[in-house]
mmCIF file of C-alpha atoms in Angstrom:
data_model
loop_
_atom_site.group_PDB
_atom_site.id
_atom_site.type_symbol
_atom_site.label_atom_id
_atom_site.label_comp_id
_atom_site.label_asym_id
_atom_site.label_seq_id
_atom_site.Cartn_x
_atom_site.Cartn_y
_atom_site.Cartn_z
ATOM 1 C CA MET S 1 -132.459 121.398 -113.342
ATOM 2 C CA PHE S 2 -129.435 122.337 -111.262
ATOM 3 C CA TRP S 3 -128.739 125.141 -108.825
ATOM 4 C CA LYS S 4 -125.570 127.195 -108.932
ATOM 5 C CA ILE S 5 -124.165 130.304 -107.295
ATOM 6 C CA VAL S 6 -124.600 133.389 -109.463
ATOM 7 C CA SER S 7 -121.257 134.325 -110.920
ATOM 8 C CA SER S 8 -119.708 137.589 -109.738
ATOM 9 C CA GLY S 9 -118.126 138.249 -113.111
ATOM 10 C CA VAL S 10 -114.807 139.094 -111.439
ATOM 11 C CA ILE S 11 -111.819 137.052 -110.368
ATOM 12 C CA GLY S 12 -112.123 135.787 -106.821
ATOM 13 C CA ASN S 13 -114.811 134.387 -104.609
ATOM 14 C CA ALA S 14 -118.362 135.085 -105.670
ATOM 15 C CA LEU S 15 -119.434 134.684 -102.057
ATOM 16 C CA GLU S 16 -117.853 135.665 -98.767
ATOM 17 C CA MET S 17 -119.376 134.180 -95.623
ATOM 18 C CA ARG S 18 -118.928 134.728 -91.900
ATOM 19 C CA GLY S 19 -120.979 133.200 -89.131
ATOM 20 C CA TRP S 20 -121.690 133.356 -85.455
ATOM 21 C CA ASP S 21 -124.042 131.189 -83.434
ATOM 22 C CA ALA S 22 -125.843 129.511 -86.369
ATOM 23 C CA GLU S 23 -126.500 132.757 -88.221
ATOM 24 C CA TYR S 24 -124.415 133.955 -91.112
ATOM 25 C CA VAL S 25 -123.794 137.076 -93.120
ATOM 26 C CA ILE S 26 -122.877 136.669 -96.757
ATOM 27 C CA PHE S 27 -121.469 139.120 -99.264
ATOM 28 C CA HIS S 28 -122.269 138.427 -102.903
ATOM 29 C CA ALA S 29 -119.580 140.040 -105.061
ATOM 30 C CA GLY S 30 -121.759 140.087 -108.186
ATOM 31 C CA SER S 31 -124.489 142.253 -106.711
ATOM 32 C CA GLY S 32 -122.503 143.867 -103.891
ATOM 33 C CA ASP S 33 -125.336 142.938 -101.559
ATOM 34 C CA THR S 34 -125.030 141.593 -98.028
ATOM 35 C CA HIS S 35 -127.576 139.215 -96.550
ATOM 36 C CA LEU S 36 -128.342 137.602 -93.217
ATOM 37 C CA ILE S 37 -129.071 133.882 -93.554
ATOM 38 C CA ASN S 38 -129.633 130.886 -91.317
ATOM 39 C CA HIS S 39 -127.593 127.720 -90.927
ATOM 40 C CA GLY S 40 -129.610 125.752 -93.461
ATOM 41 C CA ALA S 41 -129.124 128.356 -96.177
ATOM 42 C CA GLN S 42 -125.441 128.575 -95.331
ATOM 43 C CA PHE S 43 -125.022 124.829 -95.668
ATOM 44 C CA ILE S 44 -126.726 124.858 -99.064
ATOM 45 C CA LEU S 45 -124.404 127.618 -100.248
ATOM 46 C CA GLN S 46 -121.364 125.695 -98.989
ATOM 47 C CA CYS S 47 -122.522 122.725 -101.081
ATOM 48 C CA LEU S 48 -123.061 124.889 -104.143
ATOM 49 C CA ARG S 49 -119.627 126.432 -103.739
ATOM 50 C CA ILE S 50 -118.221 122.992 -104.488
ATOM 51 C CA GLY S 51 -120.372 122.602 -107.582
ATOM 52 C CA MET S 52 -123.842 122.698 -109.107
ATOM 53 C CA ALA S 53 -126.414 120.435 -107.519
ATOM 54 C CA GLU S 54 -129.979 119.333 -107.980
ATOM 55 C CA THR S 55 -132.594 119.934 -105.305
ATOM 56 C CA ASN S 56 -132.758 116.247 -104.314
ATOM 57 C CA GLN S 57 -128.983 116.083 -103.943
ATOM 58 C CA LEU S 58 -129.105 119.053 -101.592
ATOM 59 C CA VAL S 59 -131.936 117.488 -99.599
ATOM 60 C CA ASP S 60 -129.860 114.334 -99.126
ATOM 61 C CA GLN S 61 -126.796 116.292 -98.086
ATOM 62 C CA LEU S 62 -128.825 118.344 -95.626
ATOM 63 C CA ALA S 63 -130.343 115.210 -94.161
ATOM 64 C CA GLN S 64 -126.923 113.662 -93.717
ATOM 65 C CA HIS S 65 -125.495 116.827 -92.190
ATOM 66 C CA SER S 66 -128.317 117.292 -89.723
ATOM 67 C CA GLY S 67 -128.840 113.623 -88.946
ATOM 68 C CA CYS S 68 -132.517 113.625 -89.897
ATOM 69 C CA GLU S 69 -134.713 111.935 -92.488
ATOM 70 C CA ALA S 70 -134.886 113.225 -96.046
ATOM 71 C CA ASP S 71 -138.649 113.481 -95.679
ATOM 72 C CA ASP S 72 -141.298 115.742 -97.206
ATOM 73 C CA ASP S 73 -140.784 118.407 -94.544
ATOM 74 C CA LEU S 74 -137.097 118.619 -95.326
ATOM 75 C CA ARG S 75 -137.789 118.721 -99.059
ATOM 76 C CA THR S 76 -140.270 121.568 -98.598
ATOM 77 C CA LEU S 77 -137.871 123.475 -96.377
ATOM 78 C CA THR S 78 -135.019 122.987 -98.840
ATOM 79 C CA ARG S 79 -137.119 124.143 -101.786
ATOM 80 C CA GLU S 80 -138.258 127.237 -99.886
ATOM 81 C CA THR S 81 -134.691 128.071 -98.906
ATOM 82 C CA LEU S 82 -133.524 127.660 -102.482
ATOM 83 C CA LEU S 83 -136.280 129.952 -103.732
ATOM 84 C CA ASP S 84 -135.399 132.524 -101.071
ATOM 85 C CA LEU S 85 -131.756 132.451 -102.130
ATOM 86 C CA GLU S 86 -132.817 132.753 -105.756
ATOM 87 C CA ARG S 87 -134.963 135.805 -104.892
ATOM 88 C CA LEU S 88 -131.920 137.356 -103.246
ATOM 89 C CA GLY S 89 -130.013 136.883 -106.470
ATOM 90 C CA VAL S 90 -127.397 134.691 -104.832
ATOM 91 C CA ILE S 91 -128.182 131.456 -106.705
ATOM 92 C CA GLU S 92 -129.846 130.607 -109.997
ATOM 93 C CA GLN S 93 -131.217 127.598 -111.815
ATOM 94 C CA HIS S 94 -129.164 126.115 -114.603
ATOM 95 C CA ALA S 95 -129.888 123.414 -117.135
ATOM 96 C CA LYS S 96 -126.749 121.293 -117.189
ATOM 97 C CA MET J 1 -96.800 173.753 -81.643
ATOM 98 C CA ILE J 2 -100.559 173.907 -81.033
ATOM 99 C CA LEU J 3 -103.057 176.551 -82.060
ATOM 100 C CA SER J 4 -103.342 178.084 -78.599
ATOM 101 C CA ASP J 5 -99.599 178.805 -78.713
ATOM 102 C CA LEU J 6 -100.536 181.576 -81.136
ATOM 103 C CA THR J 7 -102.194 184.700 -79.851
ATOM 104 C CA ALA J 8 -105.809 185.204 -80.857
ATOM 105 C CA GLN J 9 -104.701 187.987 -83.165
ATOM 106 C CA MET J 10 -102.082 185.831 -84.861
ATOM 107 C CA SER J 11 -104.497 182.964 -85.469
ATOM 108 C CA ALA J 12 -107.144 185.389 -86.736
ATOM 109 C CA GLN J 13 -104.580 186.918 -89.085
ATOM 110 C CA ARG J 14 -103.637 183.513 -90.488
ATOM 111 C CA LEU J 15 -107.258 182.499 -90.901
ATOM 112 C CA ARG J 16 -107.906 185.675 -92.869
ATOM 113 C CA THR J 17 -104.887 185.327 -95.132
ATOM 114 C CA SER J 18 -102.822 182.213 -95.814
ATOM 115 C CA GLY J 19 -105.031 179.952 -93.703
ATOM 116 C CA LEU J 20 -104.473 177.816 -90.637
ATOM 117 C CA HIS J 21 -103.144 174.315 -91.217
ATOM 118 C CA LEU J 22 -104.455 172.101 -88.452
ATOM 119 C CA ARG J 23 -103.651 168.456 -87.892
ATOM 120 C CA MET J 24 -106.717 166.426 -86.942
ATOM 121 C CA GLY J 25 -105.616 162.871 -86.328
ATOM 122 C CA ASN J 26 -104.177 161.558 -89.577
ATOM 123 C CA ILE J 27 -105.387 164.416 -91.767
ATOM 124 C CA VAL J 28 -104.333 168.023 -92.269
ATOM 125 C CA VAL J 29 -106.975 170.646 -92.960
ATOM 126 C CA ARG J 30 -106.307 174.168 -94.122
ATOM 127 C CA ILE J 31 -108.986 176.624 -93.008
ATOM 128 C CA ARG J 32 -109.421 180.138 -94.331
ATOM 129 C CA SER J 33 -112.103 182.610 -93.391
ATOM 130 C CA THR J 34 -112.679 186.236 -92.506
ATOM 131 C CA LEU J 35 -115.960 185.447 -90.763
ATOM 132 C CA PRO J 36 -115.915 186.364 -87.045
ATOM 133 C CA ALA J 37 -117.956 183.259 -86.119
ATOM 134 C CA ILE J 38 -115.328 181.014 -87.706
ATOM 135 C CA ILE J 39 -112.397 182.882 -86.174
ATOM 136 C CA ASP J 40 -113.987 182.707 -82.723
ATOM 137 C CA GLY J 41 -115.146 179.145 -83.160
ATOM 138 C CA ILE J 42 -111.790 177.805 -84.332
ATOM 139 C CA ASN J 43 -109.962 179.557 -81.486
ATOM 140 C CA THR J 44 -112.470 178.277 -78.912
ATOM 141 C CA LEU J 45 -112.755 174.696 -80.101
ATOM 142 C CA TYR J 46 -109.466 173.835 -81.799
ATOM 143 C CA GLY J 47 -106.940 175.412 -79.413
ATOM 144 C CA ASP J 48 -105.293 172.075 -78.576
ATOM 145 C CA TYR J 49 -104.805 170.974 -82.153
ATOM 146 C CA PRO J 50 -101.284 170.799 -83.595
ATOM 147 C CA LEU J 51 -100.402 173.247 -86.305
ATOM 148 C CA ALA J 52 -99.103 171.538 -89.418
ATOM 149 C CA ARG J 53 -96.284 173.122 -91.368
ATOM 150 C CA ASP J 54 -97.420 175.033 -94.419
ATOM 151 C CA GLU J 55 -95.411 172.769 -96.704
ATOM 152 C CA GLU J 56 -97.023 169.588 -95.356
ATOM 153 C CA PHE J 57 -99.489 167.763 -97.570
ATOM 154 C CA THR J 58 -102.942 169.126 -96.886
ATOM 155 C CA ASP J 59 -105.910 166.808 -97.290
ATOM 156 C CA PHE J 60 -108.600 169.461 -97.491
ATOM 157 C CA HIS J 61 -108.405 173.136 -98.347
ATOM 158 C CA ILE J 62 -111.524 174.658 -96.849
ATOM 159 C CA GLU J 63 -112.759 178.196 -96.959
ATOM 160 C CA LEU J 64 -115.889 179.741 -95.515
ATOM 161 C CA ASP J 65 -117.011 183.063 -96.854
ATOM 162 C CA ARG J 66 -120.070 185.093 -97.691
ATOM 163 C CA PRO J 67 -121.344 184.512 -101.216
ATOM 164 C CA ARG J 68 -121.676 187.658 -103.281
ATOM 165 C CA ASN J 69 -125.386 187.782 -103.989
ATOM 166 C CA LEU J 70 -128.407 189.925 -103.204
ATOM 167 C CA ARG J 71 -129.063 187.854 -100.078
ATOM 168 C CA GLY J 72 -126.050 189.539 -98.557
ATOM 169 C CA LEU J 73 -128.165 192.660 -98.092
ATOM 170 C CA VAL J 74 -131.121 191.048 -96.367
ATOM 171 C CA ARG J 75 -130.375 187.622 -94.875
ATOM 172 C CA PRO J 76 -126.649 187.064 -95.185
ATOM 173 C CA GLN J 77 -125.366 183.597 -95.916
ATOM 174 C CA VAL J 78 -122.219 181.553 -95.524
ATOM 175 C CA ARG J 79 -120.677 179.398 -98.215
ATOM 176 C CA PHE J 80 -118.451 176.320 -97.708
ATOM 177 C CA LEU J 81 -115.721 175.878 -100.287
ATOM 178 C CA LEU J 82 -113.572 172.807 -100.786
ATOM 179 C CA ASP J 83 -110.619 173.445 -103.097
ATOM 180 C CA GLY J 84 -112.387 176.565 -104.259
ATOM 181 C CA ARG J 85 -115.672 174.864 -105.135
ATOM 182 C CA ALA J 86 -118.964 174.885 -103.224
ATOM 183 C CA PRO J 87 -120.306 171.336 -102.825
ATOM 184 C CA PHE J 88 -123.472 172.556 -101.040
ATOM 185 C CA LEU J 89 -125.882 175.432 -101.076
ATOM 186 C CA PRO J 90 -125.157 178.333 -98.694
ATOM 187 C CA LEU J 91 -126.626 178.452 -95.197
ATOM 188 C CA PRO J 92 -127.637 181.403 -93.027
ATOM 189 C CA LEU J 93 -124.546 183.234 -91.828
ATOM 190 C CA PRO J 94 -125.046 182.436 -88.107
ATOM 191 C CA GLN J 95 -124.630 178.736 -88.991
ATOM 192 C CA ALA J 96 -121.038 179.210 -90.160
ATOM 193 C CA MET J 97 -119.356 177.116 -87.484
ATOM 194 C CA PRO J 98 -121.789 174.162 -87.662
ATOM 195 C CA MET J 99 -121.442 174.354 -91.437
ATOM 196 C CA PHE J 100 -117.674 173.992 -91.097
ATOM 197 C CA GLU J 101 -118.127 170.843 -89.006
ATOM 198 C CA TRP J 102 -120.787 169.309 -91.256
ATOM 199 C CA GLY J 103 -118.788 170.208 -94.334
ATOM 200 C CA LEU J 104 -115.618 168.648 -92.975
ATOM 201 C CA ASN J 105 -117.570 165.477 -92.118
ATOM 202 C CA TRP J 106 -118.741 165.401 -95.728
ATOM 203 C CA CYS J 107 -115.174 165.849 -96.984
ATOM 204 C CA ILE J 108 -113.971 162.926 -94.906
ATOM 205 C CA THR J 109 -116.818 160.537 -95.717
ATOM 206 C CA HIS J 110 -116.585 161.245 -99.428
ATOM 207 C CA HIS J 111 -112.843 161.011 -99.824
ATOM 208 C CA ILE J 112 -110.976 158.936 -97.263
ATOM 209 C CA HIS J 113 -111.802 155.380 -98.266
ATOM 210 C CA SER J 114 -108.741 153.828 -96.702
ATOM 211 C CA TYR J 115 -111.043 153.464 -93.708
ATOM 212 C CA LEU J 116 -114.378 151.781 -93.231
ATOM 213 C CA MET J 117 -116.351 154.775 -91.960
ATOM 214 C CA ILE J 118 -119.305 154.255 -89.684
ATOM 215 C CA HIS J 119 -121.779 156.837 -88.424
ATOM 216 C CA ALA J 120 -120.957 156.204 -84.811
ATOM 217 C CA ALA J 121 -119.287 157.783 -81.838
ATOM 218 C CA VAL J 122 -116.273 155.951 -80.488
ATOM 219 C CA VAL J 123 -114.526 156.330 -77.126
ATOM 220 C CA GLU J 124 -111.702 154.395 -75.549
ATOM 221 C CA LYS J 125 -110.242 153.406 -72.217
ATOM 222 C CA ASN J 126 -107.142 151.257 -71.599
ATOM 223 C CA GLY J 127 -106.691 150.506 -75.259
ATOM 224 C CA ARG J 128 -110.213 149.140 -75.764
ATOM 225 C CA ALA J 129 -112.740 151.048 -77.808
ATOM 226 C CA VAL J 130 -116.519 151.253 -77.553
ATOM 227 C CA MET J 131 -118.363 152.125 -80.735
ATOM 228 C CA LEU J 132 -121.790 153.760 -80.463
ATOM 229 C CA PRO J 133 -123.607 153.514 -83.804
ATOM 230 C CA ALA J 134 -126.866 155.366 -83.781
ATOM 231 C CA PRO J 135 -129.170 157.452 -85.939
ATOM 232 C CA PRO J 136 -129.781 161.101 -85.037
ATOM 233 C CA GLY J 137 -131.906 161.584 -81.940
ATOM 234 C CA SER J 138 -130.706 158.512 -80.085
ATOM 235 C CA GLY J 139 -128.633 160.490 -77.602
ATOM 236 C CA LYS J 140 -125.317 159.258 -78.984
ATOM 237 C CA SER J 141 -123.494 162.588 -78.889
ATOM 238 C CA THR J 142 -124.833 163.478 -75.453
ATOM 239 C CA LEU J 143 -123.686 160.148 -74.080
ATOM 240 C CA CYS J 144 -120.353 160.522 -75.849
ATOM 241 C CA ALA J 145 -119.838 163.984 -74.346
ATOM 242 C CA ALA J 146 -120.636 162.701 -70.870
ATOM 243 C CA LEU J 147 -118.243 159.774 -71.216
ATOM 244 C CA VAL J 148 -115.312 161.922 -72.306
ATOM 245 C CA LEU J 149 -115.999 164.339 -69.470
ATOM 246 C CA ARG J 150 -115.637 161.358 -67.120
ATOM 247 C CA GLY J 151 -112.300 160.090 -68.333
ATOM 248 C CA TRP J 152 -112.970 158.180 -71.538
ATOM 249 C CA ARG J 153 -110.807 159.212 -74.470
ATOM 250 C CA LEU J 154 -112.650 160.692 -77.422
ATOM 251 C CA LEU J 155 -111.777 159.107 -80.754
ATOM 252 C CA SER J 156 -114.765 160.652 -82.532
ATOM 253 C CA ASP J 157 -118.334 161.691 -81.810
ATOM 254 C CA GLU J 158 -119.513 161.161 -85.373
ATOM 255 C CA LEU J 159 -117.188 159.040 -87.533
ATOM 256 C CA THR J 160 -115.725 155.729 -86.439
ATOM 257 C CA LEU J 161 -112.785 154.992 -88.719
ATOM 258 C CA ILE J 162 -111.560 151.419 -89.058
ATOM 259 C CA ASP J 163 -108.280 150.973 -90.879
ATOM 260 C CA THR J 164 -108.895 148.575 -93.770
ATOM 261 C CA THR J 165 -105.321 147.267 -93.625
ATOM 262 C CA ASN J 166 -105.220 146.206 -89.973
ATOM 263 C CA GLY J 167 -108.645 146.709 -88.379
ATOM 264 C CA ALA J 168 -107.441 149.325 -85.922
ATOM 265 C CA VAL J 169 -109.866 152.013 -84.776
ATOM 266 C CA VAL J 170 -108.275 155.297 -85.836
ATOM 267 C CA PRO J 171 -108.981 158.470 -83.875
ATOM 268 C CA MET J 172 -110.082 161.720 -85.376
ATOM 269 C CA PRO J 173 -111.323 163.667 -82.362
ATOM 270 C CA ARG J 174 -113.252 166.797 -83.220
ATOM 271 C CA PRO J 175 -115.677 169.050 -81.377
ATOM 272 C CA ILE J 176 -118.756 167.179 -80.175
ATOM 273 C CA SER J 177 -122.008 168.381 -81.647
ATOM 274 C CA LEU J 178 -124.713 168.900 -79.021
ATOM 275 C CA LYS J 179 -128.327 169.659 -79.814
ATOM 276 C CA ASN J 180 -131.237 171.352 -78.099
ATOM 277 C CA GLN J 181 -131.677 170.250 -74.463
ATOM 278 C CA SER J 182 -128.351 168.428 -74.507
ATOM 279 C CA ILE J 183 -126.487 171.728 -74.596
ATOM 280 C CA ASP J 184 -127.613 172.813 -71.132
ATOM 281 C CA LEU J 185 -127.555 169.230 -69.877
ATOM 282 C CA ILE J 186 -123.867 168.783 -70.679
ATOM 283 C CA GLY J 187 -123.064 172.340 -69.586
ATOM 284 C CA SER J 188 -124.390 171.558 -66.120
ATOM 285 C CA PHE J 189 -123.004 167.995 -66.134
ATOM 286 C CA SER J 190 -119.404 169.137 -65.853
ATOM 287 C CA ARG J 191 -117.548 172.367 -65.191
ATOM 288 C CA ASP J 192 -114.874 171.110 -67.572
ATOM 289 C CA ALA J 193 -117.229 171.306 -70.547
ATOM 290 C CA VAL J 194 -116.154 174.110 -72.901
ATOM 291 C CA ILE J 195 -119.095 174.755 -75.183
ATOM 292 C CA GLY J 196 -119.117 177.246 -78.037
ATOM 293 C CA ALA J 197 -121.913 179.595 -78.950
ATOM 294 C CA SER J 198 -125.373 178.092 -79.511
ATOM 295 C CA VAL J 199 -126.693 178.419 -83.044
ATOM 296 C CA ARG J 200 -130.453 178.413 -83.487
ATOM 297 C CA ASP J 201 -132.748 177.405 -86.334
ATOM 298 C CA THR J 202 -130.510 174.835 -87.991
ATOM 299 C CA VAL J 203 -132.010 171.728 -89.587
ATOM 300 C CA LYS J 204 -131.092 169.944 -86.363
ATOM 301 C CA GLY J 205 -132.603 172.627 -84.114
ATOM 302 C CA THR J 206 -130.262 174.550 -81.828
ATOM 303 C CA VAL J 207 -126.718 173.220 -81.952
ATOM 304 C CA ALA J 208 -123.525 173.956 -80.053
ATOM 305 C CA LEU J 209 -120.062 172.423 -80.203
ATOM 306 C CA MET J 210 -118.129 171.121 -77.218
ATOM 307 C CA ARG J 211 -114.351 171.348 -77.262
ATOM 308 C CA PRO J 212 -112.751 167.896 -77.079
ATOM 309 C CA PRO J 213 -110.530 167.220 -74.055
ATOM 310 C CA ALA J 214 -106.888 168.170 -74.601
ATOM 311 C CA ALA J 215 -105.758 164.635 -73.771
ATOM 312 C CA SER J 216 -107.956 163.214 -76.530
ATOM 313 C CA VAL J 217 -106.428 165.580 -79.070
ATOM 314 C CA LYS J 218 -102.898 164.947 -77.825
ATOM 315 C CA ASN J 219 -103.326 161.182 -78.290
ATOM 316 C CA SER J 220 -105.042 161.401 -81.654
ATOM 317 C CA LEU J 221 -102.439 159.222 -83.346
ATOM 318 C CA LEU J 222 -102.940 156.386 -80.852
ATOM 319 C CA THR J 223 -105.139 153.710 -82.404
ATOM 320 C CA SER J 224 -107.290 151.291 -80.476
ATOM 321 C CA THR J 225 -108.930 147.867 -80.702
ATOM 322 C CA LEU J 226 -112.684 147.583 -80.958
ATOM 323 C CA ARG J 227 -114.020 145.692 -77.945
ATOM 324 C CA TRP J 228 -117.689 146.670 -77.630
ATOM 325 C CA ILE J 229 -120.404 147.795 -80.014
ATOM 326 C CA ILE J 230 -123.218 149.520 -78.145
ATOM 327 C CA PHE J 231 -126.384 150.830 -79.757
ATOM 328 C CA PRO J 232 -127.593 153.576 -77.403
ATOM 329 C CA GLN J 233 -131.148 154.767 -77.058
ATOM 330 C CA PHE J 234 -132.225 157.507 -74.691
ATOM 331 C CA LEU J 235 -135.576 156.599 -73.153
ATOM 332 C CA ALA J 236 -137.033 158.993 -70.587
ATOM 333 C CA GLU J 237 -137.366 157.631 -67.058
ATOM 334 C CA SER J 238 -135.807 154.301 -67.911
ATOM 335 C CA ASP J 239 -133.202 152.464 -65.881
ATOM 336 C CA ALA J 240 -129.911 151.828 -67.626
ATOM 337 C CA SER J 241 -129.941 148.401 -69.192
ATOM 338 C CA LEU J 242 -127.573 146.541 -71.465
ATOM 339 C CA THR J 243 -128.807 143.574 -73.501
ATOM 340 C CA ASN J 244 -126.754 141.293 -75.729
ATOM 341 C CA ILE J 245 -127.211 141.260 -79.483
ATOM 342 C CA ALA J 246 -126.285 138.409 -81.795
ATOM 343 C CA LYS J 247 -123.151 139.248 -83.765
ATOM 344 C CA SER J 248 -124.795 138.572 -87.105
ATOM 345 C CA ARG J 249 -127.557 141.086 -86.269
ATOM 346 C CA ALA J 250 -124.989 143.596 -85.055
ATOM 347 C CA PHE J 251 -123.123 143.191 -88.351
ATOM 348 C CA MET J 252 -126.207 144.116 -90.368
ATOM 349 C CA ARG J 253 -127.023 147.104 -88.142
ATOM 350 C CA VAL J 254 -123.486 148.462 -88.278
ATOM 351 C CA ALA J 255 -123.353 147.973 -92.073
ATOM 352 C CA ASP J 256 -126.546 150.040 -92.290
ATOM 353 C CA ASN J 257 -124.784 152.807 -90.362
ATOM 354 C CA ALA J 258 -121.638 152.753 -92.497
ATOM 355 C CA PHE J 259 -120.998 155.539 -94.994
ATOM 356 C CA ASN J 260 -118.858 153.559 -97.411
ATOM 357 C CA TYR J 261 -119.590 149.898 -96.739
ATOM 358 C CA GLY J 262 -120.947 149.462 -100.263
ATOM 359 C CA GLU J 263 -118.073 151.328 -101.918
ATOM 360 C CA LEU J 264 -115.492 149.123 -100.233
ATOM 361 C CA GLY J 265 -117.072 145.936 -101.563
ATOM 362 C CA PRO J 266 -115.571 142.683 -100.211
ATOM 363 C CA THR J 267 -112.974 144.665 -98.252
ATOM 364 C CA GLY J 268 -115.737 146.393 -96.317
ATOM 365 C CA PHE J 269 -117.359 143.038 -95.598
ATOM 366 C CA THR J 270 -114.123 141.508 -94.321
ATOM 367 C CA VAL J 271 -113.116 144.529 -92.245
ATOM 368 C CA LEU J 272 -116.520 144.718 -90.606
ATOM 369 C CA ALA J 273 -116.687 140.965 -90.013
ATOM 370 C CA ASP J 274 -113.258 141.057 -88.337
ATOM 371 C CA ALA J 275 -114.383 143.989 -86.169
ATOM 372 C CA ILE J 276 -117.539 142.124 -85.126
ATOM 373 C CA GLU J 277 -115.446 139.054 -84.355
ATOM 374 C CA SER J 278 -113.326 140.984 -81.859
ATOM 375 C CA ALA J 279 -116.220 142.720 -80.108
ATOM 376 C CA THR J 280 -119.403 142.005 -78.186
ATOM 377 C CA ALA J 281 -122.579 143.830 -79.205
ATOM 378 C CA HIS J 282 -125.359 145.254 -77.057
ATOM 379 C CA ASP J 283 -128.452 147.426 -77.041
ATOM 380 C CA PHE J 284 -128.308 150.074 -74.335
ATOM 381 C CA VAL J 285 -131.227 152.015 -72.946
ATOM 382 C CA TYR J 286 -130.698 154.867 -70.501
ATOM 383 C CA SER J 287 -132.167 158.072 -69.161
ATOM 384 C CA LYS J 288 -129.621 159.310 -66.594
ATOM 385 C CA LEU J 289 -126.090 160.100 -67.648
ATOM 386 C CA GLU J 290 -124.384 159.151 -64.359
ATOM 387 C CA GLU J 291 -126.102 155.775 -64.440
ATOM 388 C CA ALA J 292 -125.032 155.296 -68.054
ATOM 389 C CA ILE J 293 -121.424 156.103 -67.202
ATOM 390 C CA ASP J 294 -121.459 153.623 -64.313
ATOM 391 C CA CYS J 295 -122.646 150.990 -66.732
ATOM 392 C CA PHE J 296 -119.856 151.738 -69.182
ATOM 393 C CA ASP J 297 -117.242 151.791 -66.454
ATOM 394 C CA ARG J 298 -118.395 148.399 -65.177
ATOM 395 C CA LEU J 299 -118.281 147.027 -68.696
ATOM 396 C CA GLU J 300 -114.775 148.371 -69.193
ATOM 397 C CA SER J 301 -113.529 146.854 -65.960
ATOM 398 C CA SER J 302 -114.804 143.416 -66.934
ATOM 399 C CA PRO J 303 -112.272 141.022 -68.527
#
């Protein structure tokens, strides 16, 4: 199962992002909603902007980015962040 | 030519007949009314405003009159008309002048979407603007009135307008709405305060309108750059204190205070993000106006 950013249905970026001091605000064009997210969630969204990805791929990329082990704690944190973003309607699961 | 260049009789005559076309910043409003409270209020509060030529494009045609109903015999009412239609229910007749102000705010926030409009006061000094977003009851208008009576330029006490094309803060100075104890407080704060008649029993309590300084009206086409975002909160017996807020948090709080952030979509997001980028954000607690003004002056004099 892959994760992807929910399409906005219009031409242009589905997501706009701006950040200051490791916190970010994002605008999702599809829903018109604005959300406050942390650095980890922002990094995941940056990865998904490039293309769909599985959870384990995102865990590995996060580990590389933050210079830490891809351990159980990181996997749990990544899964929770993905579920939070899904609840916000920003990302969705997709069977490739 | 400004309104006070007309005699009181001439302005009253125009209000009763063809209407007065007043320029308020970038908009032109035509006002018509035979109601004495409106005639007196406009002459008292809008004397420094330029008169627009009758043939100039008029953004809003506003009329205030008494509706013809049975209430006219017992508890008379006032009706606000925009382009001949009443967008709200009538109010008690004594509330005519506040109704004009509230109605005009409604006209602006529902129609002029070339700006990101935020429920916030905004004042300026040396080209740098301070925005004061705040819900009712926070002391925003009282603080705004005190600042403009101490040399800050009034851009607005209610609607911060940010140009969506270039991010400039656009003035639209109008009378400052004071409520309840603030009316006497500001009246005794400065001899320069010109405050219209108090109107009791409104939904906001007793309200009165303070005439904006002539210099603020004269410079109402001079835009400014947003430099500080300050969320004020009056707290009795407190010392004035300014604390920093993270920009991301400030963004969310300002978006919550914006009238048309949602309507503007990604443009609203970008305009607000750019504004946040250029400014620092703070919470501000105060109880004494002179102390609050000192704080603002020190902030303004910092690099």
